[in-house]
PDB file of C-alpha atoms in Angstrom:
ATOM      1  CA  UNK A   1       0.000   0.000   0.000  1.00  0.00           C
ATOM      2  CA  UNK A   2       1.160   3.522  -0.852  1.00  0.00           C
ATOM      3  CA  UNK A   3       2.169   5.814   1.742  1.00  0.00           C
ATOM      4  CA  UNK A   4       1.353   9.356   1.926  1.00  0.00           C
ATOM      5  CA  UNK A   5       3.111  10.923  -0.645  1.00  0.00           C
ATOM      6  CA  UNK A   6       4.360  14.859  -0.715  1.00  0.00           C
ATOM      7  CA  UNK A   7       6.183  17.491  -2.685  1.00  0.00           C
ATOM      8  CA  UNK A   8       8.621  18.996  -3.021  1.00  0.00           C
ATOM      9  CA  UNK A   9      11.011  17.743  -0.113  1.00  0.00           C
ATOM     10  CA  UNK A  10      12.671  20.704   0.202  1.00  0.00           C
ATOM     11  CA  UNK A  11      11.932  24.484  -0.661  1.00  0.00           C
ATOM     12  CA  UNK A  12      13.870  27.692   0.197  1.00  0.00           C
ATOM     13  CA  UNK A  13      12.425  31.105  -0.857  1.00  0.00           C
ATOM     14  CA  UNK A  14      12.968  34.428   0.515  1.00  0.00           C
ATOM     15  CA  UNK A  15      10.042  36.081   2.507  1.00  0.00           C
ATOM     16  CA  UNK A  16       7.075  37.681   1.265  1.00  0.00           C
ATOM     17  CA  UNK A  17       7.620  34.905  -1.889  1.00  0.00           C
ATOM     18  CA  UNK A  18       4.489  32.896  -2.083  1.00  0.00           C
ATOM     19  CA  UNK A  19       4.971  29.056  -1.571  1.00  0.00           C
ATOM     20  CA  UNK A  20       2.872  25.680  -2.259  1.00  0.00           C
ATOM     21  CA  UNK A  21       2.975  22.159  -1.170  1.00  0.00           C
ATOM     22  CA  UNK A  22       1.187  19.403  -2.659  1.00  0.00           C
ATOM     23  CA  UNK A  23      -0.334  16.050  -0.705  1.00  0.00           C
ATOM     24  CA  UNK A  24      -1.505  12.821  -1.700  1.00  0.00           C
ATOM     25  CA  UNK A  25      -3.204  10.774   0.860  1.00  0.00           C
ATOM     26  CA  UNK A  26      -2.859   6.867   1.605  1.00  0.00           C
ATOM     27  CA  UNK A  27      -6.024   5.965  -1.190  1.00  0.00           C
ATOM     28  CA  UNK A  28      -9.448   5.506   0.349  1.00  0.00           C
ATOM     29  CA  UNK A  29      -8.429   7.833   3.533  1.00  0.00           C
ATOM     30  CA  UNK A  30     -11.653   9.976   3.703  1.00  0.00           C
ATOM     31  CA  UNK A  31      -9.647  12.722   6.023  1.00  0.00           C
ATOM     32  CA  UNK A  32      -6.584  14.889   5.321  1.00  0.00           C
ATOM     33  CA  UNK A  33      -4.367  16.992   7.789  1.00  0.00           C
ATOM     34  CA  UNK A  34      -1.616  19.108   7.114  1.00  0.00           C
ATOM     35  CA  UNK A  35       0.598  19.866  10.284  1.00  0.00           C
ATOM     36  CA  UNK A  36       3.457  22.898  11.107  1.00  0.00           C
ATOM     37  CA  UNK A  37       6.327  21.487  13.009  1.00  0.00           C
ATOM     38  CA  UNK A  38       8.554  24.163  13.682  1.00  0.00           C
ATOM     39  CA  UNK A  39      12.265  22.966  14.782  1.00  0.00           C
ATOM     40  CA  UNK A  40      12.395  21.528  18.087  1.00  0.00           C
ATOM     41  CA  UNK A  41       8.749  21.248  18.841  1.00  0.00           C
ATOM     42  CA  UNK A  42       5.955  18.502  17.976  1.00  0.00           C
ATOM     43  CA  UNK A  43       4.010  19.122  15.128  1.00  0.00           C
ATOM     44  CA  UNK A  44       0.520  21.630  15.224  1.00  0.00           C
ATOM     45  CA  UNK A  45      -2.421  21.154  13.397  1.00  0.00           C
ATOM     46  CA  UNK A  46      -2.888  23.886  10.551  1.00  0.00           C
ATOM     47  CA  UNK A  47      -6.266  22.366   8.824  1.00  0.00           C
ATOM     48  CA  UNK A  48      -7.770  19.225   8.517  1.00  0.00           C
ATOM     49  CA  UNK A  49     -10.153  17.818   5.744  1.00  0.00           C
ATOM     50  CA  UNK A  50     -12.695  15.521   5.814  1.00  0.00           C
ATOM     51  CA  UNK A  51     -13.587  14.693   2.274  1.00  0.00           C
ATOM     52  CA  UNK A  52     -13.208  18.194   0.671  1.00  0.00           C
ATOM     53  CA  UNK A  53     -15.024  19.418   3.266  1.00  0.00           C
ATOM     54  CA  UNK A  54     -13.137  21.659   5.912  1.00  0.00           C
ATOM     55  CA  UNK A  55     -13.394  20.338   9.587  1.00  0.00           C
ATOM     56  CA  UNK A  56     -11.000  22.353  11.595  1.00  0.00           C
ATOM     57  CA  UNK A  57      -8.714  25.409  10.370  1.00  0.00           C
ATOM     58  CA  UNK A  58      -8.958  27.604  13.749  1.00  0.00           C
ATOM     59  CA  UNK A  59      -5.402  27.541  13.967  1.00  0.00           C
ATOM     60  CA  UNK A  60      -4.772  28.504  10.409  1.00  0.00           C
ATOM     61  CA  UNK A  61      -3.003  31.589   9.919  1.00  0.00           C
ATOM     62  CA  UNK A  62      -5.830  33.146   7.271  1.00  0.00           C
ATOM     63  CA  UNK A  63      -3.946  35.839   6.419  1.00  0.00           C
ATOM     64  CA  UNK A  64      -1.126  34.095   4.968  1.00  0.00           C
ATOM     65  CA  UNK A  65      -2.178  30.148   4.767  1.00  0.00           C
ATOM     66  CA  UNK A  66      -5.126  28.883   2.450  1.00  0.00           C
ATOM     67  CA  UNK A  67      -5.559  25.408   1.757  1.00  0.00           C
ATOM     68  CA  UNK A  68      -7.293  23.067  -0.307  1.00  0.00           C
ATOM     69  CA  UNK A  69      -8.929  19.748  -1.299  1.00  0.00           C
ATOM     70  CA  UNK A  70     -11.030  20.404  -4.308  1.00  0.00           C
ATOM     71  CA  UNK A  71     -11.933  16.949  -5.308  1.00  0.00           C
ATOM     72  CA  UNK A  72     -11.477  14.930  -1.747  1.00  0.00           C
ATOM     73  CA  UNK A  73      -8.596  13.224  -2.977  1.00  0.00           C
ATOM     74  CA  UNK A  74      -4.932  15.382  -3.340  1.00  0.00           C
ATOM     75  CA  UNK A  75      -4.559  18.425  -1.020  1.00  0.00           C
ATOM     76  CA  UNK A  76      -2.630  22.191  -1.692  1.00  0.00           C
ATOM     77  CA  UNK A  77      -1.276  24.340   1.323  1.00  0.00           C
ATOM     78  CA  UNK A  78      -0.458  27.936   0.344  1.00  0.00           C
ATOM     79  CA  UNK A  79       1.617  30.165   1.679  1.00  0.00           C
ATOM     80  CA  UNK A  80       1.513  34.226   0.545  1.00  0.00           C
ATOM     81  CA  UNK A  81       3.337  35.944   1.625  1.00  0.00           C
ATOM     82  CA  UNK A  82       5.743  34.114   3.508  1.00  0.00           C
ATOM     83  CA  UNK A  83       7.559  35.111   6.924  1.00  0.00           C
ATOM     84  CA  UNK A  84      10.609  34.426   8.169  1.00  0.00           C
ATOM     85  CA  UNK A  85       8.768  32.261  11.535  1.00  0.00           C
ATOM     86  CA  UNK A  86       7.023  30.394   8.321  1.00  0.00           C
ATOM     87  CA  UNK A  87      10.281  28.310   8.176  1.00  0.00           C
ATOM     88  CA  UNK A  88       9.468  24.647   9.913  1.00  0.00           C
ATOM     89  CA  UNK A  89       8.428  21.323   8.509  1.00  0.00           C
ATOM     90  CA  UNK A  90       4.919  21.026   6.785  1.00  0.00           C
ATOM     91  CA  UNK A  91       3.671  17.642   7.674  1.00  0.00           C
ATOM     92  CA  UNK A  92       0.365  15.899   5.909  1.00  0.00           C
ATOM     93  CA  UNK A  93      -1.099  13.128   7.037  1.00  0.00           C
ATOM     94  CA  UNK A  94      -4.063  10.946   6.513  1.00  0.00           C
ATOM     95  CA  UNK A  95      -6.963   8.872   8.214  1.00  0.00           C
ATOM     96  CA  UNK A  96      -9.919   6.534   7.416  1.00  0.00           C
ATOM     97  CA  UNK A  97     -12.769   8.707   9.051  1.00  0.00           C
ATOM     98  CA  UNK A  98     -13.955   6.833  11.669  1.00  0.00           C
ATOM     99  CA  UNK A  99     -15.949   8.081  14.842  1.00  0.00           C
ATOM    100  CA  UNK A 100     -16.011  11.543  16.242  1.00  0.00           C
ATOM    101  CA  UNK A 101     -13.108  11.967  18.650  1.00  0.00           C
ATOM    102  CA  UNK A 102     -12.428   8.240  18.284  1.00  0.00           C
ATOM    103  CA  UNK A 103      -8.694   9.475  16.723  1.00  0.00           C
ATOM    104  CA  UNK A 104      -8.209   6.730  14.163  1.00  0.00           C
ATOM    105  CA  UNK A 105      -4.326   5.944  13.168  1.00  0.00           C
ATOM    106  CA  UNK A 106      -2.564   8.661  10.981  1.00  0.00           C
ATOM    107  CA  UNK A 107      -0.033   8.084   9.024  1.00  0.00           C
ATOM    108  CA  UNK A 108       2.361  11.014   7.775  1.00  0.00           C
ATOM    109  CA  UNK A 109       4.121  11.674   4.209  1.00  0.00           C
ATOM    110  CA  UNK A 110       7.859  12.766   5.157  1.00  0.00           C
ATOM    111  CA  UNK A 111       7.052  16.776   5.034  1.00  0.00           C
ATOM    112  CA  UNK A 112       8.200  19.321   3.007  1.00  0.00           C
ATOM    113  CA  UNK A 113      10.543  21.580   5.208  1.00  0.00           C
ATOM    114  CA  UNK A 114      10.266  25.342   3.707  1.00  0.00           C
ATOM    115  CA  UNK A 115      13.606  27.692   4.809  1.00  0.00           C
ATOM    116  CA  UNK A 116      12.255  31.177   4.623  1.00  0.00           C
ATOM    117  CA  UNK A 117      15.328  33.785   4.162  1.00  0.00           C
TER     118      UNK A 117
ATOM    119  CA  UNK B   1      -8.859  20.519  27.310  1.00  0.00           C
ATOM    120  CA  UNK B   2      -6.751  17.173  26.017  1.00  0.00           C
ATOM    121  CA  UNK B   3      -2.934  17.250  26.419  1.00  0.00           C
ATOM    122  CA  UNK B   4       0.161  15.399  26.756  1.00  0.00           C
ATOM    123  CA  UNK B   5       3.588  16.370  28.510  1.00  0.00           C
ATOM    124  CA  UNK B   6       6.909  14.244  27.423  1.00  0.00           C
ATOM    125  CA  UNK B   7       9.430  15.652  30.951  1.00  0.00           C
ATOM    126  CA  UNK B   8      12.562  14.520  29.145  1.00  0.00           C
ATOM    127  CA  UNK B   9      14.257  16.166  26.408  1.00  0.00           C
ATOM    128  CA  UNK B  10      16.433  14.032  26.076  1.00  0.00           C
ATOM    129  CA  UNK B  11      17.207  10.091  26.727  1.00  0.00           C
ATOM    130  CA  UNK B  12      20.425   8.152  26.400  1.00  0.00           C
ATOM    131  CA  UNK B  13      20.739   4.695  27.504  1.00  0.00           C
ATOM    132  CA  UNK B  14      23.615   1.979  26.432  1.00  0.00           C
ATOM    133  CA  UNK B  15      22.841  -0.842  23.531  1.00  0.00           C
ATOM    134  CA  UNK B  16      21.155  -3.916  24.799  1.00  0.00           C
ATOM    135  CA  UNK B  17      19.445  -1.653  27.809  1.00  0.00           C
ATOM    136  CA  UNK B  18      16.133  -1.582  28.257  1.00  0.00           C
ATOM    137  CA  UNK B  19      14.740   1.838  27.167  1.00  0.00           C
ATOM    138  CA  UNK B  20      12.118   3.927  28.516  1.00  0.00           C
ATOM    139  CA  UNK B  21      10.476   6.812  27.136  1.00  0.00           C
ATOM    140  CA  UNK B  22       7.881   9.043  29.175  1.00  0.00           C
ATOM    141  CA  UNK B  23       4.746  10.885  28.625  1.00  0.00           C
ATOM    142  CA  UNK B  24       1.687  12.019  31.192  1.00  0.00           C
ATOM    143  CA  UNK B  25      -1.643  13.012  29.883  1.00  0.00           C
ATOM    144  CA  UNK B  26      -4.619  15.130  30.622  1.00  0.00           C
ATOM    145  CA  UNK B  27      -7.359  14.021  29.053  1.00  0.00           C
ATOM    146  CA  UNK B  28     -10.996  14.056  29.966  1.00  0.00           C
ATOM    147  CA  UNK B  29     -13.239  10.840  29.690  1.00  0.00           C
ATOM    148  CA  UNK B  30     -11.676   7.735  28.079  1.00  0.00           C
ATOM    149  CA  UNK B  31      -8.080   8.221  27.104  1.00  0.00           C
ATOM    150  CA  UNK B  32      -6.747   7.584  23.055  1.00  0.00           C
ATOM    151  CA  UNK B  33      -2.799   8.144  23.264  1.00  0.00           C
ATOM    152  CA  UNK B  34      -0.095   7.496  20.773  1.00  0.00           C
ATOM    153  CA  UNK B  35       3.215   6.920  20.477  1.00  0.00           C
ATOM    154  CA  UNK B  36       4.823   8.432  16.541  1.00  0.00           C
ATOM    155  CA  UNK B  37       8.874   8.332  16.095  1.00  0.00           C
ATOM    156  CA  UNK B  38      10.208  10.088  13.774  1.00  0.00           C
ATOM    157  CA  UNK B  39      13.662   9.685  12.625  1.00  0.00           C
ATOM    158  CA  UNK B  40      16.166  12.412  10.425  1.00  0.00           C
ATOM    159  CA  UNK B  41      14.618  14.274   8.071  1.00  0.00           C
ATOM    160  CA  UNK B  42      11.278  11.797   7.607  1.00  0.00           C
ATOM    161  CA  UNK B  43       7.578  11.984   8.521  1.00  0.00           C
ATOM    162  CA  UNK B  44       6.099  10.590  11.991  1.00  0.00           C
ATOM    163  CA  UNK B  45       5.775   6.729  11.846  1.00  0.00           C
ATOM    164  CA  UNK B  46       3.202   5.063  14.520  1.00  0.00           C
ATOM    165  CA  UNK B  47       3.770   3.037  16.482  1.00  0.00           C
ATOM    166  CA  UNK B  48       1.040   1.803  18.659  1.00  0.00           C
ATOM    167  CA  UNK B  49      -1.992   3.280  20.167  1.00  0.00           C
ATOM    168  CA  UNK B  50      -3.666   2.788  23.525  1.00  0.00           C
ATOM    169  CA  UNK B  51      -7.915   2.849  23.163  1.00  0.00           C
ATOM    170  CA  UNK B  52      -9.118   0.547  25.631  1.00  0.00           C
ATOM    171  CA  UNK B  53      -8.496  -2.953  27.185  1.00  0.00           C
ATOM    172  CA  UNK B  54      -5.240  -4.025  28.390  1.00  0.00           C
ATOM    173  CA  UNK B  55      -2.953  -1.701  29.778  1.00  0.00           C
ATOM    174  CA  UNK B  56       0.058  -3.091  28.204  1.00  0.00           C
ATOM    175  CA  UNK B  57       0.160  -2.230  24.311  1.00  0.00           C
ATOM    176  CA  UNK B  58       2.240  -3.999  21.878  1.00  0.00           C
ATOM    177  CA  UNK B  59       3.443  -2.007  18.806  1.00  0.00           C
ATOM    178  CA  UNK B  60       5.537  -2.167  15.959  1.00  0.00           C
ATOM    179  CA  UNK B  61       9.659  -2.411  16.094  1.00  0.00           C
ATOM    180  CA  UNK B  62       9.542  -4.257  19.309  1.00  0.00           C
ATOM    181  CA  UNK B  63       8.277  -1.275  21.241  1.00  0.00           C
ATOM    182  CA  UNK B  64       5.361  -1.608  24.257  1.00  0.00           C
ATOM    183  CA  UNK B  65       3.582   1.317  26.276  1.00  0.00           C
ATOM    184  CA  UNK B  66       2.207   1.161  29.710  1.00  0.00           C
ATOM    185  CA  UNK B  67      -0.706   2.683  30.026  1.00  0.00           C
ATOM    186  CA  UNK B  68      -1.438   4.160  34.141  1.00  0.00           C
ATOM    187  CA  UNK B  69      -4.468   5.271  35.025  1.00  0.00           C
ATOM    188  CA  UNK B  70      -3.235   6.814  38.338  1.00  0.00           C
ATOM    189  CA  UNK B  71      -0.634   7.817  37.681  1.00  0.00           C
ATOM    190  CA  UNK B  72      -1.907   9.007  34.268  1.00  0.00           C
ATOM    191  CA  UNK B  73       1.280   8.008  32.444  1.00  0.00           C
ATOM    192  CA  UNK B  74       1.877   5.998  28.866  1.00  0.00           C
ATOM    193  CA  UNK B  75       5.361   5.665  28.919  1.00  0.00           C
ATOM    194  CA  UNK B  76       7.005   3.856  26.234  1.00  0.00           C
ATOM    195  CA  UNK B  77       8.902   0.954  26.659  1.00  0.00           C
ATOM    196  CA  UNK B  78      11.694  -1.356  25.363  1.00  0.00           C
ATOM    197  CA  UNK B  79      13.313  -4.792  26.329  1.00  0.00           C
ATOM    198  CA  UNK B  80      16.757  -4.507  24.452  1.00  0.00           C
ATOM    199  CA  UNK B  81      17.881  -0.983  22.702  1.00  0.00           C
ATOM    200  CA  UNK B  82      18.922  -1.137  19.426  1.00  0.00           C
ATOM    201  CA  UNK B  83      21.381   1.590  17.980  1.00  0.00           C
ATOM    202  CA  UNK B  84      18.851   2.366  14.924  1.00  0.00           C
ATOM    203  CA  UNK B  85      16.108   2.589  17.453  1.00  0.00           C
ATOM    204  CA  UNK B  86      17.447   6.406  18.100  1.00  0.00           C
ATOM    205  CA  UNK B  87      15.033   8.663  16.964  1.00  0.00           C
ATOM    206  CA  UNK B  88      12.643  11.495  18.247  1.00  0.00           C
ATOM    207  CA  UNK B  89       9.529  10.189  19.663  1.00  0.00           C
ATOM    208  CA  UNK B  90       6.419  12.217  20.565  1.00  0.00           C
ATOM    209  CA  UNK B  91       3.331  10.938  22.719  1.00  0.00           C
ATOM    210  CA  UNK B  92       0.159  12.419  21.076  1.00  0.00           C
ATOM    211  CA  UNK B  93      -3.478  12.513  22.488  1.00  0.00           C
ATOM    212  CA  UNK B  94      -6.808  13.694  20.835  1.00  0.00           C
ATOM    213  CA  UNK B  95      -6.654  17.384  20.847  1.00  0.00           C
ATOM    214  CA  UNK B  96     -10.314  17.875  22.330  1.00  0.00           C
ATOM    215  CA  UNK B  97     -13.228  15.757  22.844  1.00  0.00           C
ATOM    216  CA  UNK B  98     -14.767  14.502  19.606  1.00  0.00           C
ATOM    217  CA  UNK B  99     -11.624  16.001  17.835  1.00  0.00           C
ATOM    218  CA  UNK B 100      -9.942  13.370  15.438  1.00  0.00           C
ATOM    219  CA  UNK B 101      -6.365  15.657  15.076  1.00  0.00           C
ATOM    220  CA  UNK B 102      -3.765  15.422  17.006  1.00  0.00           C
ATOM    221  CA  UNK B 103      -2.164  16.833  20.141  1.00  0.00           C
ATOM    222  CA  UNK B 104       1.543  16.300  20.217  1.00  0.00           C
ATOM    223  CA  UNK B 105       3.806  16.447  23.066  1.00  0.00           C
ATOM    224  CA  UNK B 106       7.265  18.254  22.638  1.00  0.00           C
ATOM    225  CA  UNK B 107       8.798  15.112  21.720  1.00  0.00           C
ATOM    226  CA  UNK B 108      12.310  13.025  22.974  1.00  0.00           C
ATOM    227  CA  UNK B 109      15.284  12.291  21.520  1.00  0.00           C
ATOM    228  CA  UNK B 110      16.398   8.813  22.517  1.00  0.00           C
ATOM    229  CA  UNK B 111      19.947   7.777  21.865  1.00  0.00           C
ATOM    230  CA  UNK B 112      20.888   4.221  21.707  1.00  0.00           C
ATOM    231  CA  UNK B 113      24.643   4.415  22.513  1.00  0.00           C
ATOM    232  CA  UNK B 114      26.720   1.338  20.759  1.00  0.00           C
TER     233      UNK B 114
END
């Protein structure tokens, strides 16, 4: 079974640039998250998808960060313009939607880690 | 409000040591905790979840958590360190009630030292 699959790997840009990152979830996987892990920290939820349908983005930075999942399937995050505290690792992951608060497994692509200059 | 502390930064223990790896929660109702490690420059891979049942929870990689109700702990745990097991692991909870993301801990770099 395919993982989680994200690109690009790596991206450096120089602030107020504009920026996007592209996810494919694990096929079948009815909910989508994309996560900010800044260095030394754990990862924090930006948005999360369930179908194409937005479920959570309170901690999405609207101003700058607009995501999204047009057809339920592959996922864009958007950043414009960036900031220099934009730098971190953005994480997607994926989950079969199962019960309300029940958490089911997610399972993470290997990020795309954005170097603002 | 749903959360998880990991008190060590940092972990070191000798090859062929057992290895443990804490985390405390503070979560409302019926617990769902995690354990993810991530290793250099990849995504989170999980390892095992606790939902209900037996306290002990096997996982992938050899790895088991405890889970303590009072003592409201879910440390991770391992019979025999391995050198590759050295990675950055983070305990993760439910970020609210009803939520399905994920609240992450600060994470812990083990070292496995040869």
């Amino acid at each position: 079974e395919a993982g989680v699959a994200q690109s690009p790997r790596y991206k450096i840009i120089e602030k107020r640039q504009s920026v996007a990152f592209w996810c494919n979830p694990i096929s079948g996987h009815a909910t989508l998250y994309w996560y900010q892990q800044i260095l030394g920290q754990g990862p924090k939820l930006l948005i999360q998808f369930q179908n194409n349908g937005v479920v959570d983005d309170s901690q999405l930075p609207k101003d700058r960060f607009s995501a999204e999942r047009l057809k339920g399937v592959d996922s864009t995050l958007k950043i414009q313009p960036a900031k220099l505290e934009d730098s971190a690792v953005y994480l997607c992951a994926s989950s079969l939607p199962g019960l309300a608060g029940r958490a089911d497994t997610q399972y993470f692509g290997p990020g795309t880690r954005l170097t603002v200059l | 409000a749903q959360s998880v502390a990991q008190p060590e930064d940092q972990v070191n223990v000798a090859e062929g040591n057992p290895l443990t790896v804490k985390c405390t929660y503070s979560v409302s109702g019926n617990p769902y905790l995690f354990w993810y490690v991530q290793y250099p420059n990849r995504g989170l891979q999980f390892l095992l979840k606790y939902i209900t049942g037996d306290n002990l929870v096997k996982g992938s990689y050899g790895f088991e958590a405890e889970f303590n109700k009072s003592q409201t702990s879910f440390h991770l745990k391992k019979p025999s360190a391995l050198v590759s097991d050295s990675a950055l692991y983070f305990c993760a909870s439910p970020a609210g009630t009803g939520a399905n993301n994920l609240f992450f801990g600060t994470g812990t770099r083990l070292t496995v030292i040869p």
